[in-house]
Short mmCIF file of C-alpha atoms in Angstrom, two decimals:
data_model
loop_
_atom_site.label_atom_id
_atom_site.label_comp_id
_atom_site.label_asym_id
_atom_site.label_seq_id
_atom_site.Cartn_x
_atom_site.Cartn_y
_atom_site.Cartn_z
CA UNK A 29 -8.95 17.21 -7.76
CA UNK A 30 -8.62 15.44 -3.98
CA UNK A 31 -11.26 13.10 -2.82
CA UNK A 32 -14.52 14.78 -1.23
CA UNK A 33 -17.44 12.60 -0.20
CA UNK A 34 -16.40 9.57 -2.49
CA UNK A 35 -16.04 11.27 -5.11
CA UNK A 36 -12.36 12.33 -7.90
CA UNK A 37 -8.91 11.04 -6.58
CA UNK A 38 -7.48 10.08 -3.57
CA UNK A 39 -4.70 12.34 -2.71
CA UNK A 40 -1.37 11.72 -3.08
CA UNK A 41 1.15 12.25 0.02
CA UNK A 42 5.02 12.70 0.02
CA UNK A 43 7.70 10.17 1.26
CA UNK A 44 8.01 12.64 4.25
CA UNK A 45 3.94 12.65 4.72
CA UNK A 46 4.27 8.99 4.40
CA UNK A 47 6.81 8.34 7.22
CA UNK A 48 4.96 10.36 9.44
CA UNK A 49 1.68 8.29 8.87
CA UNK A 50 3.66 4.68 9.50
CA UNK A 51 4.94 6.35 12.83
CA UNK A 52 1.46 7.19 13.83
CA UNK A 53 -0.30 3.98 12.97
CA UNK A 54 -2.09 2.96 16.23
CA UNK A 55 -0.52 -0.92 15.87
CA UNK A 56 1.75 -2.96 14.03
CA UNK A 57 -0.37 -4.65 12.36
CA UNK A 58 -1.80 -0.98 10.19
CA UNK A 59 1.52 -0.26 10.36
CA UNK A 60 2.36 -3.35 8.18
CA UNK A 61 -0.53 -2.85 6.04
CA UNK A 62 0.37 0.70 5.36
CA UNK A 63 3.82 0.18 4.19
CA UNK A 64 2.85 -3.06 2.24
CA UNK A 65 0.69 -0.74 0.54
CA UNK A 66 2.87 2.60 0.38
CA UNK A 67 5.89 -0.12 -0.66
CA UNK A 68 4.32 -1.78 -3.20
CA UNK A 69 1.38 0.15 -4.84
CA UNK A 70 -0.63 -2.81 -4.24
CA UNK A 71 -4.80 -2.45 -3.40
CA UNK A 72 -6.13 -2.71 0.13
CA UNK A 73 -8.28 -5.73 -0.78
CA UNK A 74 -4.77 -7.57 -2.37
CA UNK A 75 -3.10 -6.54 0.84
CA UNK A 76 -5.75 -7.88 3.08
CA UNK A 77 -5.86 -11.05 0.97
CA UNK A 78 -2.73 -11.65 1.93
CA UNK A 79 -1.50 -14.93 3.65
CA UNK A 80 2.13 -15.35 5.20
CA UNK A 81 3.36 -17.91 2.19
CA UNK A 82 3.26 -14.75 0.14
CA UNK A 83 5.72 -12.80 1.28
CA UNK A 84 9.12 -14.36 0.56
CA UNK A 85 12.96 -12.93 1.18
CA UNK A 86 12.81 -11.16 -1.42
CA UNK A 87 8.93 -10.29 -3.14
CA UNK A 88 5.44 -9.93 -2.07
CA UNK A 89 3.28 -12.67 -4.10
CA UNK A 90 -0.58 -11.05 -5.32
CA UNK A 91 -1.81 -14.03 -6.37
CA UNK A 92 -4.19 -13.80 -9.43
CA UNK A 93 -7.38 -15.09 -7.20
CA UNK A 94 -7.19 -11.36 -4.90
CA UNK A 95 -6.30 -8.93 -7.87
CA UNK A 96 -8.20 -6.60 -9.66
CA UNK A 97 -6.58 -8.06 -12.94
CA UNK A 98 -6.65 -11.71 -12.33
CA UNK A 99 -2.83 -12.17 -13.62
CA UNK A 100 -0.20 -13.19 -10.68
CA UNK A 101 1.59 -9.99 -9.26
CA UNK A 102 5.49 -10.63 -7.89
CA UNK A 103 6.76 -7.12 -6.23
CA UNK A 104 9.94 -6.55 -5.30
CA UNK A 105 10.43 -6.22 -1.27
CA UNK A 106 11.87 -2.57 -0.49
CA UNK A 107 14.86 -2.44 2.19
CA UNK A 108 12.33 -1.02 4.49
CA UNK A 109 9.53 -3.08 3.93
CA UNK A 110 11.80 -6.26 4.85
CA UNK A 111 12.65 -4.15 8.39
CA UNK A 112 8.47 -3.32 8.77
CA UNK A 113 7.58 -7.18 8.04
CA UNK A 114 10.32 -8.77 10.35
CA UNK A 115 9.47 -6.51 12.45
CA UNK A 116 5.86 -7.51 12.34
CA UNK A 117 6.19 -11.23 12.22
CA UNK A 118 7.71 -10.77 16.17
CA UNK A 119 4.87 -8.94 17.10
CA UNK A 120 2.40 -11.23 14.81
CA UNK A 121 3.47 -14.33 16.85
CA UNK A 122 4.03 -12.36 20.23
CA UNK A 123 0.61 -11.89 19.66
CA UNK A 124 -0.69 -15.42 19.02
CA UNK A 125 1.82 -17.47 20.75
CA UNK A 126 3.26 -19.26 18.13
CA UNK A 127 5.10 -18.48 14.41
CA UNK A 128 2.74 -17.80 11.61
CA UNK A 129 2.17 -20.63 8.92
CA UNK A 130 2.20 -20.08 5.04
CA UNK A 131 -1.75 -20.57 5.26
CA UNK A 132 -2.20 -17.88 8.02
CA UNK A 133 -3.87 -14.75 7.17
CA UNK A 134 -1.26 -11.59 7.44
CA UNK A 135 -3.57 -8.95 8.82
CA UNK A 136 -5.94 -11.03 10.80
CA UNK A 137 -9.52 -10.01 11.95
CA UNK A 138 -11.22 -10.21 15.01
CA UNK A 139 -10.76 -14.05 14.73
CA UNK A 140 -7.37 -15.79 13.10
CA UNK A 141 -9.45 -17.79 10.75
CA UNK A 142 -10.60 -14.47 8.95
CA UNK A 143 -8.24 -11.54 7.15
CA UNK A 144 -8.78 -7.51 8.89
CA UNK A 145 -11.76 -5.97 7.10
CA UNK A 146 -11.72 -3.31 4.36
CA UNK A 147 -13.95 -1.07 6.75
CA UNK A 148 -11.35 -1.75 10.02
CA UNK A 149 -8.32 -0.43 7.76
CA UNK A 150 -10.16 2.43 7.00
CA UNK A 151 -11.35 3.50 10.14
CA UNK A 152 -8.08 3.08 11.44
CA UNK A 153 -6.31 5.38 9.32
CA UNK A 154 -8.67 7.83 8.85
CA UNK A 155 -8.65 8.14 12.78
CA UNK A 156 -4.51 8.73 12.36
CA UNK A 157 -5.04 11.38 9.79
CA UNK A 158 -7.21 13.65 11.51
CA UNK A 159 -4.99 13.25 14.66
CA UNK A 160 -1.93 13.93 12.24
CA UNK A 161 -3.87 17.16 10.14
CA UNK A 162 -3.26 15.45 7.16
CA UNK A 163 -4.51 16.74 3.79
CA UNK A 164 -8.03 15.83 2.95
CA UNK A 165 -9.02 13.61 0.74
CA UNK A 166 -6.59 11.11 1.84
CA UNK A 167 -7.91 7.43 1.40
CA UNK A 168 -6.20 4.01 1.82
CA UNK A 169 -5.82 4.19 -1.90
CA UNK A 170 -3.68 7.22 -1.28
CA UNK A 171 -0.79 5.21 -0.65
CA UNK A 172 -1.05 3.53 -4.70
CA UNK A 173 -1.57 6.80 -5.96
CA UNK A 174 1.41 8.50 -4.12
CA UNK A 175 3.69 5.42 -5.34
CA UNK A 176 3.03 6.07 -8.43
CA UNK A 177 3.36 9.80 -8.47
CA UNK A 178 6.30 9.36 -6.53
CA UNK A 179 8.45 7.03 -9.10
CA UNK A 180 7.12 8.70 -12.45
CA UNK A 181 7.96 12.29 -11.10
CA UNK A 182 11.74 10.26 -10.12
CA UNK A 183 12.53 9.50 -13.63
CA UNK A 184 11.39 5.90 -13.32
CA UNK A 185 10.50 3.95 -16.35
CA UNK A 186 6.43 3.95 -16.61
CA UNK A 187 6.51 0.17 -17.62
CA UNK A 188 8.38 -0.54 -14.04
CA UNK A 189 5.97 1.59 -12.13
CA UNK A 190 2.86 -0.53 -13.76
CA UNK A 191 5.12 -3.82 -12.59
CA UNK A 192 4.59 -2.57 -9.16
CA UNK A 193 0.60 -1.50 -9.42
CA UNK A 194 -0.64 -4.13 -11.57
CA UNK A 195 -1.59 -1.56 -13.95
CA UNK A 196 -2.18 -3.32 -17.74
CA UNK A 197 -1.71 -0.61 -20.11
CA UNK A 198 0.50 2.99 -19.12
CA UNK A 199 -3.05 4.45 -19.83
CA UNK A 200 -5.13 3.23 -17.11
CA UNK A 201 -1.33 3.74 -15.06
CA UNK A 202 -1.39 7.07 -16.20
CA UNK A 203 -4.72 8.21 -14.17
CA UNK A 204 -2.88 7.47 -10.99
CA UNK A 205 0.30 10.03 -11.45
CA UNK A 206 -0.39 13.38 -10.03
CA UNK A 207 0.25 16.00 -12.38
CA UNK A 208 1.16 19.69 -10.40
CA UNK A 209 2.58 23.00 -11.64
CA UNK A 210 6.22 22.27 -10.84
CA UNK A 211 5.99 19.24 -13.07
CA UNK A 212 4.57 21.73 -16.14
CA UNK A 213 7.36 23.94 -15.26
CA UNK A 214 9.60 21.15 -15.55
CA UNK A 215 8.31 19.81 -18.87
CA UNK A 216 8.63 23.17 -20.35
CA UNK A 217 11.55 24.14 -19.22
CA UNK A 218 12.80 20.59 -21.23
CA UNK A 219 11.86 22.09 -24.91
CA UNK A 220 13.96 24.95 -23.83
CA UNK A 221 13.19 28.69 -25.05
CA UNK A 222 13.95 30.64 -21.58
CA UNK A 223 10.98 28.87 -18.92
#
């Protein structure tokens, strides 16, 4: 069941659906935020937590102070997140005249010293769905879910999938995967007997 008025699951989007949104976000700095999110399952409030001494060469740090779990969170950095954040840190210190420090908030607010708010990222992308058409229901926590959905229903190993979101137990990881008819069809068709 999508998302309506606050209320069931926020819906899940395809790679394709994806793309389109990061090509549509109305700045780099959503744009960053959006495929830190789509890229690594993480929350909005980890991703907004974020400073610039947490994202290394090669993993995104969620330090155990910003997550919904309290335990340290390393993710490894996608191919195309590395392009989106190099990308960004040009336009990051384009924009503020100088390189960004470790202690330096990633997604910045109206003023450096505080990190983009919750409500800001929302409004933001809510404006870029409705100029997109997207499917409602669509929520910043859209782009966990559709991680998620997207690695289970690609064979992935639930365990790995829950080392991206955080996720303690495959139960609580298991409310996140979208389940639709072709993957029934699928799961039938495995016991065999003509589906």
């Amino acid at each position: 069941m999508p998302k309506t008025n606050g209320s069931g699951q926020a819906q899940t989007l395809s790679p394709a659906q994806l793309d389109q949104l990061l090509d549509a976000a109305p700045g780099p700095d959503h744009r960053a935020l959006w495929a830190i999110m789509r890229f690594t399952g993480s929350r909005v409030s980890e991703t907004l937590a974020l400073r610039w001494g947490a994202i290394h060469q090669e993993r995104v740090v969620f330090i155990k102070a910003t997550t919904k779990t309290k335990s340290t969170r390393e993710v490894l950095i996608a191919p195309r997140l590395h392009l989106e954040l190099g990308t960004y840190r040009v336009e990051w210190a384009a924009r503020y005249e100088r390189q960004p420090g470790n202690r330096d908030w990633l997604f910045p607010g109206r003023w450096p010293n505080e990190p983009l708010t919750r409500q800001s990222a929302d409004k933001a992308l809510r404006l870029t769905m409705n100029d997109l058409a997207m499917p409602s229901g669509c929520s910043l926590h859209s782009f966990r879910r559709s991680l998620a959905t997207t690695m289970a229903r690609s064979g992935t190993n639930l365990k790995v999938v829950a080392a991206f979101t955080g996720h303690r137990s495959l139960q609580q990881l298991a409310g996140y995967i979208d389940v639709n008819q072709a993957d029934e069809l699928c799961a039938l068709a495995a016991l065999g007997g003509g589906v």
